[in-house]
Short mmCIF file of C-alpha atoms in Angstrom, two decimals:
data_model
loop_
_atom_site.label_atom_id
_atom_site.label_comp_id
_atom_site.label_asym_id
_atom_site.label_seq_id
_atom_site.Cartn_x
_atom_site.Cartn_y
_atom_site.Cartn_z
CA MET A 17 -34.16 -59.26 83.01
CA MET A 18 -30.53 -58.31 82.84
CA GLU A 19 -29.53 -56.07 79.85
CA THR A 20 -26.96 -57.81 77.67
CA GLU A 21 -24.06 -56.08 75.96
CA PHE A 22 -25.78 -56.61 72.67
CA THR A 23 -28.89 -54.75 73.68
CA LYS A 24 -26.87 -51.88 75.03
CA ARG A 25 -25.17 -51.50 71.59
CA ARG A 26 -28.57 -51.55 69.86
CA ARG A 27 -29.90 -48.92 72.15
CA THR A 28 -26.95 -46.61 71.61
CA LYS A 29 -27.49 -46.96 67.90
CA GLN A 30 -31.05 -45.86 68.04
CA LYS A 31 -31.86 -42.67 66.16
CA HIS A 32 -32.49 -39.28 67.80
CA PRO A 33 -34.89 -37.46 65.46
CA ILE A 34 -34.75 -34.07 67.05
CA ARG A 35 -31.06 -33.93 67.36
CA ASN A 36 -30.51 -35.16 63.81
CA THR A 37 -32.98 -32.60 62.47
CA ILE A 38 -31.10 -29.78 64.23
CA LEU A 39 -27.80 -30.99 62.83
CA ALA A 40 -29.33 -31.22 59.32
CA VAL A 41 -30.57 -27.65 59.57
CA ILE A 42 -27.25 -26.40 60.72
CA GLY A 43 -25.57 -28.25 57.85
CA LEU A 44 -27.83 -26.68 55.32
CA VAL A 45 -27.19 -23.24 56.81
CA VAL A 46 -23.38 -23.73 56.60
CA ILE A 47 -23.64 -24.91 53.02
CA ALA A 48 -25.98 -22.04 52.05
CA THR A 49 -23.69 -19.50 53.70
CA ALA A 50 -20.64 -20.96 52.04
CA ALA A 51 -22.42 -20.85 48.65
CA PHE A 52 -23.51 -17.23 49.28
CA LEU A 53 -19.97 -16.17 50.21
CA TYR A 54 -18.65 -18.00 47.12
CA ILE A 55 -21.09 -16.30 44.81
CA ASN A 56 -20.46 -12.89 46.36
CA HIS A 57 -16.65 -13.46 46.12
CA GLU A 58 -17.10 -14.29 42.45
CA GLY A 59 -19.20 -11.17 41.96
CA TYR A 60 -16.60 -8.89 43.48
CA ALA A 61 -13.76 -10.54 41.65
CA ALA A 62 -12.57 -9.37 38.17
CA LYS A 63 -14.91 -10.42 35.41
CA ASN A 64 -12.02 -11.67 33.25
CA PRO A 65 -8.53 -11.66 34.62
CA ASN A 66 -7.12 -12.38 31.10
CA ASP A 67 -9.03 -9.61 29.22
CA MET A 68 -6.68 -6.60 29.50
CA SER A 69 -8.67 -4.33 27.09
CA LEU A 70 -9.49 -0.92 28.23
CA THR A 71 -12.86 0.91 27.77
CA GLU A 72 -13.62 4.59 28.28
CA VAL A 73 -16.59 5.32 30.48
CA MET A 74 -18.09 8.78 30.83
CA VAL A 75 -19.34 9.49 34.31
CA SER A 76 -21.53 12.53 34.86
CA SER A 77 -21.93 14.57 38.11
CA SER A 78 -25.52 13.37 38.39
CA ASP A 79 -24.65 9.57 38.18
CA SER A 80 -25.21 7.56 41.29
CA VAL A 81 -23.03 4.49 42.23
CA ALA A 82 -26.02 2.28 41.03
CA GLN A 83 -26.07 4.12 37.68
CA VAL A 84 -22.31 3.82 37.16
CA GLY A 85 -22.70 0.10 38.05
CA LYS A 86 -25.20 -0.33 35.27
CA LYS A 87 -23.00 1.47 32.81
CA LEU A 88 -20.03 -0.84 33.64
CA GLN A 89 -22.23 -3.89 33.44
CA SER A 90 -23.69 -2.91 30.03
CA LYS A 91 -20.07 -2.47 28.68
CA GLY A 92 -19.06 -5.94 29.91
CA LEU A 93 -16.63 -4.59 32.53
CA ILE A 94 -18.10 -6.07 35.71
CA ARG A 95 -20.35 -9.06 36.39
CA ASN A 96 -23.31 -7.13 37.85
CA GLY A 97 -23.84 -3.46 38.80
CA ARG A 98 -25.41 -4.47 42.10
CA TYR A 99 -22.03 -5.67 43.38
CA LEU A 100 -20.68 -2.11 42.99
CA SER A 101 -23.68 -0.65 44.93
CA ARG A 102 -23.25 -3.29 47.65
CA TYR A 103 -19.58 -2.53 47.91
CA ALA A 104 -20.19 1.23 48.19
CA LYS A 105 -22.92 0.66 50.86
CA ARG A 106 -20.63 -1.61 52.87
CA TYR A 107 -17.53 0.67 52.82
CA GLY A 108 -19.30 4.05 52.78
CA ALA A 109 -20.32 5.49 49.41
CA LYS A 110 -18.11 8.43 48.46
CA SER A 111 -18.90 11.16 46.06
CA ILE A 112 -18.05 10.45 42.41
CA THR A 113 -16.09 12.86 40.36
CA ALA A 114 -17.46 13.45 36.83
CA GLY A 115 -15.12 12.67 33.95
CA THR A 116 -13.78 10.06 31.56
CA TYR A 117 -12.41 6.88 33.23
CA LEU A 118 -10.53 3.87 31.84
CA PHE A 119 -11.80 0.54 33.09
CA SER A 120 -10.93 -3.05 32.29
CA PRO A 121 -12.47 -6.52 32.96
CA VAL A 122 -9.29 -7.37 34.95
CA GLN A 123 -10.37 -4.92 37.67
CA SER A 124 -12.07 -6.17 40.77
CA ILE A 125 -15.02 -4.25 42.29
CA ASP A 126 -12.52 -3.05 44.87
CA ASN A 127 -10.35 -1.60 42.04
CA VAL A 128 -13.33 0.06 40.31
CA TYR A 129 -14.56 1.61 43.50
CA GLN A 130 -11.16 3.05 44.40
CA GLU A 131 -10.82 4.49 40.89
CA LEU A 132 -14.23 6.16 41.14
CA ALA A 133 -13.41 7.47 44.69
CA GLN A 134 -10.09 9.02 43.55
CA GLY A 135 -11.53 10.50 40.36
CA PRO A 136 -10.41 10.38 36.67
CA SER A 137 -6.70 9.91 36.36
CA GLU A 138 -4.09 8.88 33.75
CA GLU A 139 -4.02 5.32 35.10
CA PRO A 140 -6.70 2.70 36.03
CA VAL A 141 -6.45 1.22 39.51
CA LEU A 142 -5.08 -2.36 39.23
CA ASP A 143 -3.98 -5.25 41.42
CA SER A 144 -0.20 -5.82 41.80
CA ALA A 145 -0.23 -8.62 39.24
CA TYR A 146 -0.82 -6.07 36.42
CA THR A 147 1.29 -3.22 35.02
CA TYR A 148 -0.14 -0.28 33.10
CA ILE A 149 1.70 1.41 30.27
CA ASP A 150 0.54 4.99 29.66
CA GLY A 151 0.71 6.03 25.98
CA ASN A 152 1.23 9.68 27.05
CA LYS A 153 4.38 8.94 28.93
CA THR A 154 7.90 8.72 27.57
CA ASP A 155 10.18 5.70 27.72
CA GLU A 156 12.07 7.30 30.64
CA GLN A 157 8.87 7.86 32.55
CA THR A 158 7.72 4.27 32.29
CA ALA A 159 11.12 2.49 32.45
CA GLN A 160 11.28 2.04 36.13
CA THR A 161 7.69 0.63 36.36
CA LEU A 162 8.44 -1.85 33.63
CA ALA A 163 11.86 -2.75 34.94
CA ASP A 164 10.50 -3.55 38.39
CA ALA A 165 7.64 -5.64 36.91
CA ALA A 166 10.03 -7.76 34.83
CA ASN A 167 12.92 -7.74 37.36
CA VAL A 168 15.40 -6.20 34.94
CA SER A 169 17.47 -3.06 35.16
CA LYS A 170 16.01 0.26 34.14
CA SER A 171 19.21 1.38 32.20
CA GLY A 172 19.17 -1.94 30.38
CA LEU A 173 15.53 -1.48 29.35
CA LEU A 174 16.23 2.05 28.03
CA SER A 175 19.26 0.81 26.09
CA ALA A 176 17.16 -2.06 24.59
CA TYR A 177 14.70 0.33 23.06
CA THR A 178 17.33 1.79 20.78
CA ASP A 179 19.66 -1.26 20.43
CA LYS A 180 20.55 -1.61 16.72
CA ASP A 181 20.85 -5.39 16.77
CA LEU A 182 17.51 -5.80 18.56
CA MET A 183 15.87 -3.36 16.14
CA LYS A 184 17.18 -5.38 13.23
CA GLU A 185 15.91 -8.56 14.82
CA MET A 186 12.44 -7.14 15.34
CA LYS A 187 12.29 -5.76 11.81
CA GLN A 188 13.08 -9.16 10.41
CA LYS A 189 10.52 -10.91 12.64
CA TYR A 190 7.79 -8.30 12.32
CA PRO A 191 8.29 -6.40 9.11
CA LYS A 192 4.86 -5.01 8.96
CA LEU A 193 5.45 -3.14 12.25
CA PHE A 194 8.03 -0.97 10.51
CA LEU A 195 6.03 -0.14 7.39
CA ASN A 196 5.96 3.71 6.74
CA ALA A 197 8.01 4.20 9.96
CA LYS A 198 8.94 7.73 10.79
CA SER A 199 12.68 8.65 11.13
CA GLY A 200 14.00 8.34 14.66
CA LEU A 201 11.63 5.45 15.46
CA THR A 202 12.57 3.54 18.65
CA LEU A 203 11.12 0.18 19.81
CA TYR A 204 9.31 2.03 22.58
CA ASP A 205 7.29 3.88 19.92
CA LEU A 206 5.89 0.44 18.95
CA VAL A 207 4.96 -0.57 22.59
CA MET A 208 1.14 -0.77 22.85
CA PRO A 209 -0.05 1.34 25.82
CA GLY A 210 -2.46 -0.54 28.11
CA ILE A 211 -2.44 -3.28 30.73
CA TYR A 212 0.13 -6.06 30.86
CA LYS A 213 0.70 -9.11 33.03
CA ILE A 214 4.49 -9.03 33.01
CA LYS A 215 6.54 -12.03 34.20
CA ASP A 216 10.15 -12.04 35.35
CA GLU A 217 12.48 -11.84 32.32
CA LYS A 218 16.06 -13.02 31.83
CA SER A 219 17.08 -9.70 30.32
CA ALA A 220 15.68 -6.32 29.33
CA LYS A 221 15.85 -7.36 25.61
CA ASP A 222 13.67 -10.25 26.40
CA LEU A 223 11.09 -7.95 27.96
CA VAL A 224 11.12 -5.69 24.86
CA ARG A 225 10.72 -8.82 22.63
CA ASP A 226 7.56 -9.75 24.57
CA LEU A 227 6.20 -6.20 24.43
CA ILE A 228 6.72 -6.00 20.61
CA LYS A 229 5.22 -9.37 20.14
CA ARG A 230 2.05 -8.23 21.77
CA THR A 231 1.95 -5.10 19.53
CA ASP A 232 2.27 -7.28 16.35
CA LYS A 233 -0.56 -9.54 17.59
CA GLU A 234 -2.89 -6.54 18.22
CA MET A 235 -1.95 -4.78 15.00
CA GLN A 236 -3.16 -7.64 12.68
CA GLY A 237 -6.45 -6.00 12.09
CA TYR A 238 -4.83 -2.67 11.21
CA TYR A 239 -2.08 -3.68 8.72
CA SER A 240 -4.03 -3.47 5.53
CA GLU A 241 -5.47 -0.01 6.18
CA LEU A 242 -2.13 1.25 7.46
CA LYS A 243 -0.49 0.15 4.21
CA GLU A 244 -3.31 1.53 2.01
CA ASN A 245 -3.21 4.91 3.59
CA GLY A 246 0.58 5.26 4.07
CA LEU A 247 0.24 5.35 7.81
CA PRO A 248 2.91 4.34 10.35
CA VAL A 249 1.94 1.67 12.95
CA SER A 250 2.83 4.17 15.73
CA THR A 251 -0.36 6.05 14.76
CA ALA A 252 -2.60 3.02 15.55
CA VAL A 253 -0.49 2.29 18.68
CA LEU A 254 -1.31 5.72 20.06
CA LEU A 255 -4.97 4.94 19.86
CA ALA A 256 -4.81 1.64 21.83
CA GLU A 257 -6.09 3.17 24.98
CA ASN A 258 -8.39 5.66 23.35
CA GLY A 259 -10.98 3.69 21.39
CA GLY A 260 -8.75 1.29 19.58
CA LYS A 261 -9.76 0.11 16.13
CA LYS A 262 -13.20 1.64 16.30
CA GLU A 263 -11.67 5.17 16.93
CA PHE A 264 -9.03 4.57 14.28
CA ASN A 265 -11.66 3.93 11.75
CA ARG A 266 -13.77 6.92 12.84
CA ARG A 267 -10.73 9.28 12.48
CA LEU A 268 -9.69 7.80 9.08
CA ALA A 269 -13.27 8.32 7.94
CA PHE A 270 -13.25 11.90 9.07
CA ILE A 271 -10.09 12.68 7.15
CA LYS A 272 -11.52 11.08 3.92
CA LYS A 273 -14.74 13.03 4.37
CA ILE A 274 -13.08 16.43 4.28
CA ALA A 275 -9.85 15.75 2.30
CA SER A 276 -11.40 16.07 -1.13
CA TYR A 277 -12.89 19.46 -0.30
CA ALA A 278 -9.63 20.65 1.28
CA GLN A 279 -7.96 20.01 -2.04
CA ASP A 280 -10.74 21.94 -3.87
CA LEU A 281 -10.02 24.87 -1.56
CA LYS A 282 -6.36 24.78 -2.29
CA SER A 283 -7.09 25.40 -6.03
CA GLN A 284 -9.34 28.37 -5.07
CA TYR A 285 -7.47 29.91 -2.24
CA GLY A 286 -3.93 28.35 -2.11
CA ILE A 287 -4.21 26.84 1.41
CA LEU A 288 -2.32 23.69 1.84
CA PRO A 289 -4.86 20.82 2.27
CA SER A 290 -2.71 19.21 5.12
CA ILE A 291 -3.11 22.47 7.08
CA SER A 292 -6.85 22.77 6.49
CA ILE A 293 -7.39 19.12 7.51
CA ALA A 294 -5.06 19.14 10.52
CA GLN A 295 -6.56 22.43 11.88
CA ALA A 296 -10.08 20.92 11.48
CA ILE A 297 -8.90 17.87 13.47
CA HIS A 298 -7.22 19.85 16.13
CA GLU A 299 -9.88 22.48 16.66
CA SER A 300 -12.81 20.11 16.57
CA ASN A 301 -11.15 17.17 18.42
CA TRP A 302 -11.78 14.94 15.46
CA ASP A 303 -15.31 16.30 14.97
CA ASP A 304 -16.04 15.39 18.60
CA SER A 305 -16.79 18.80 20.00
CA ASP A 306 -20.27 20.33 20.32
CA LEU A 307 -19.05 23.26 18.19
CA SER A 308 -18.25 21.03 15.27
CA SER A 309 -20.80 18.16 15.60
CA LYS A 310 -23.79 20.44 16.37
CA TYR A 311 -22.90 23.70 14.66
CA ASN A 312 -20.47 22.60 11.81
CA ASN A 313 -17.77 24.97 13.11
CA PHE A 314 -14.50 22.99 12.59
CA TYR A 315 -12.09 25.81 13.40
CA GLY A 316 -13.35 27.56 16.48
CA VAL A 317 -14.31 30.62 14.42
CA LYS A 318 -15.69 33.44 16.61
CA THR A 319 -18.21 36.05 15.54
CA ASP A 320 -19.98 39.21 16.74
CA ASP A 321 -23.19 38.23 14.74
CA THR A 322 -25.99 37.83 17.19
CA THR A 323 -28.59 36.89 14.54
CA ALA A 324 -30.64 33.89 15.64
CA GLY A 325 -29.16 30.76 14.22
CA LYS A 326 -25.85 32.37 13.06
CA SER A 327 -23.93 32.06 16.42
CA VAL A 328 -23.82 30.31 19.78
CA VAL A 329 -22.22 31.11 23.09
CA LEU A 330 -19.94 28.35 24.39
CA GLN A 331 -17.05 27.95 26.82
CA THR A 332 -13.52 27.90 25.37
CA GLN A 333 -9.95 27.60 26.79
CA GLU A 334 -7.29 30.03 25.70
CA VAL A 335 -3.73 30.71 26.74
CA GLU A 336 -3.13 34.13 28.30
CA ASN A 337 0.27 35.14 29.73
CA GLY A 338 1.22 31.50 29.67
CA GLN A 339 -1.85 30.42 31.65
CA THR A 340 -4.81 28.48 30.37
CA VAL A 341 -8.01 30.24 31.05
CA THR A 342 -11.71 29.33 30.47
CA LYS A 343 -13.96 31.89 28.91
CA ASN A 344 -17.39 32.27 27.30
CA ALA A 345 -17.22 33.25 23.70
CA ARG A 346 -19.56 33.66 20.70
CA PHE A 347 -18.88 31.21 17.83
CA ALA A 348 -20.12 31.16 14.25
CA VAL A 349 -22.73 28.52 13.25
CA TYR A 350 -22.54 27.08 9.73
CA ASP A 351 -25.06 25.18 7.64
CA SER A 352 -22.46 22.58 6.60
CA TYR A 353 -18.87 21.56 7.22
CA LYS A 354 -18.02 22.78 3.75
CA ASP A 355 -19.24 26.28 4.71
CA SER A 356 -16.96 26.09 7.74
CA MET A 357 -13.93 25.12 5.73
CA LYS A 358 -14.56 27.71 3.04
CA ALA A 359 -14.91 30.45 5.74
CA HIS A 360 -11.57 29.31 7.22
CA ALA A 361 -9.84 29.52 3.84
CA LYS A 362 -11.29 32.98 3.26
CA THR A 363 -10.15 34.14 6.62
CA LEU A 364 -6.49 33.13 5.94
CA VAL A 365 -6.60 34.79 2.53
CA GLN A 366 -8.50 38.02 3.43
CA GLY A 367 -7.22 38.45 7.01
CA ASN A 368 -9.07 40.51 9.52
CA THR A 369 -10.94 43.80 9.21
CA TRP A 370 -7.98 45.58 10.89
CA ASN A 371 -5.23 43.76 8.94
CA SER A 372 -5.89 42.19 5.60
CA ASN A 373 -2.38 40.70 5.47
CA GLN A 374 -2.70 39.05 8.98
CA PHE A 375 -1.88 35.62 7.70
CA LYS A 376 0.53 36.40 4.84
CA ASP A 377 3.17 34.10 6.16
CA VAL A 378 0.71 31.11 6.25
CA LEU A 379 -0.19 31.79 2.61
CA ALA A 380 3.48 32.19 1.59
CA ALA A 381 4.52 28.82 3.13
CA THR A 382 5.23 26.07 0.68
CA ASN A 383 5.30 23.18 3.15
CA TYR A 384 3.21 22.27 6.12
CA LYS A 385 5.97 22.81 8.73
CA ASP A 386 6.45 26.48 7.75
CA ALA A 387 2.70 26.93 7.45
CA ALA A 388 2.07 25.46 10.90
CA GLN A 389 4.65 27.72 12.55
CA ALA A 390 3.27 30.73 10.68
CA LEU A 391 -0.23 30.07 12.19
CA TYR A 392 1.32 30.94 15.55
CA ASP A 393 3.66 33.75 14.33
CA ASP A 394 0.71 35.42 12.53
CA SER A 395 -1.46 35.12 15.68
CA TYR A 396 -4.09 32.65 14.43
CA ALA A 397 -3.39 30.70 17.62
CA THR A 398 -2.25 31.85 21.09
CA ASP A 399 -0.73 28.52 22.23
CA PRO A 400 3.00 28.32 21.53
CA ASN A 401 2.60 24.46 21.24
CA TYR A 402 0.07 24.90 18.43
CA PRO A 403 2.50 24.42 15.46
CA ALA A 404 3.87 21.22 17.01
CA ALA A 405 0.46 19.84 17.52
CA ILE A 406 -0.51 20.59 13.84
CA ILE A 407 2.73 19.07 12.51
CA ARG A 408 2.25 15.93 14.68
CA ILE A 409 -1.21 15.33 13.32
CA ILE A 410 -0.08 15.82 9.73
CA GLU A 411 2.83 13.36 10.13
CA ASN A 412 0.95 10.78 12.23
CA TRP A 413 -1.84 10.64 9.54
CA ASN A 414 0.16 11.25 6.41
CA LEU A 415 -1.80 14.35 5.55
CA ALA A 416 1.04 15.80 3.41
CA LYS A 417 0.02 13.35 0.60
CA TYR A 418 -2.96 15.64 -0.10
CA ASP A 419 -0.68 18.67 -0.74
CA LYS A 420 0.73 16.98 -3.92
#
């Protein structure tokens, strides 16, 4: 029987089970592979490209990449710590340098790994879409970076920071930003340090307007406390990349904790409370050092007393011949912070065993600036920058109000 055209077409349309099964399996593999790559791509990408907050992360010398990954995941900085381990395994795990790092949810796993590989630095590793403003740098030091990011001139940006008309405009628009402002304030002093996604601007002034707008937005939760305590906004701005509101509250609580007793000591020994408080802050790093938090020694007081429980040997840094050196030293241990503050006041009044008038200039000073300089002149401190550091703390936190 001759095969018709119709039967030919039917036969060609018949199914081929084995071939179709193979094609189906291949299709599933392709889909699964694509899904796997997509999931992994998502895992390696930034957790939140719009969350430009910064978080300090302490990394110890004993931490493995996996342990660091868990820390970052627990702080909400990356999606899953396993992705960091996989990345390190793929590209060859490098040794991690111990220290304090700044990380952000805008960082990809690649950014995080690069930062860990290079060690702690002043700036987090970021993709080109982001710009970092370091609060420890001057307007001149950051000007070129910001100018390039916004496509404006560097000289125009520097001029905008001190432009009188722009300053007046910003005061009218954001009056709370200028509450308790220190003399000589520039608009750069009100620029929040941190990560920015800067777009092209028409002018340098427009860039500054955007920077100040962000500061006002982030300062909303601070304004009432700043007003209540007579503090300038610039004080809170400085903490933006060092703990933010939580650290601001902790520092303010520390001041309030010791201020009343510092005033009591003034009536007994004549020491300006602003000096007592500022030295306690500076020497103890806001009660964040082992010497203060564990041993109630706020002022780095040394001793020769080897009686058990009366002293402890710790490392300290001192300036010798213009160089900072690390040494082991024996420090006094106190039962309470009040004992430490009282011992400090007595030392200033009574001097040392070899010179009872050692700190006569500190005692004679009637204002915090003269007293701060006298601390160096009378050899309380060996660092020539010590007076400036004490004065800066007093002015940033309005400690002079406790002298009245």
